[in-house]
Phi, psi and omega in degrees: 000149171293169178299332179277005182075008174286132180300145179242138177223146181203155175239136174202158183226140173246137172250133185234156182224131177226136180205160177207150178217129183231160180218136177230132178232120175265112183281319176206194181292351186240337189243128180231136175246135177230143175223140182215134173235137184207165176225151176208134180246143182224124176284158176296145177273176185298320180296319180294332180274317195239005178307141183209101173100212189286130175222113184055239184256034180207162169255138186217132181236127182288169183303329181261010184250006177210161177204166176262132177278186184298333180269003180083012179271141178286134178234149179224038184269002179203164174268132182276127173299141185304319182298341179260003192266329185077010180286138179231160175292149172294139179233112184251137175230121186229139177234125182235134173235132184225141172234137181229132179237121178262144170219176188302326185256001181172203186210139174241136178216145174219142179232138175238135184216157174223136183222116175259129177236109174280139179064034179302131182262129180209167175275126174252122178290137179238356178152186177237132182246136175282132178230176176299332180271001181112185181297141181224125177293146182237136183229155169236144170287136177214172181236145176205160173278136185229150177226123178243139173219154182187180180217139174240135178232136178219150177217124177248130180233125181264106180288315175202193184290344183246352188225124181227140174250141177231136179229142178205154177212149178220143174230132178232140177232000000 
């Protein structure tokens, strides 16, 4: 509904593409290398498009519920038709390389990955608004291109048939 409670209707379509390609190389009986590259596209969900106002302990406005006026100020007095919005599906491309080494008492593994997400949808904080219930943070859904890279390391050690230790660490940038 519009802010005036007048019903709003719109038609739009998203086309998505998902694919993956992997490679596995067994070097010996103990060491395995894996590589995988893939893509996945995701359209915005209804909350990301149409959220409007208070949700739990925050105010949140969807991608189609705000716009910038001529002075660059955010306005939320109408629903934006999808065709005028410039909203696109998230497009993710990820490359993962993993090496795993098995030994008699356990396993060591490490993975290195890079993930580019075009049109990444996230909450952007825009301020704090005073309400009857007190100050409330306010966010808008917005889109940006994002790049994540990281490494995961794990080590499993079998002390005996009843006792195992597991260690792991991850770094993401």
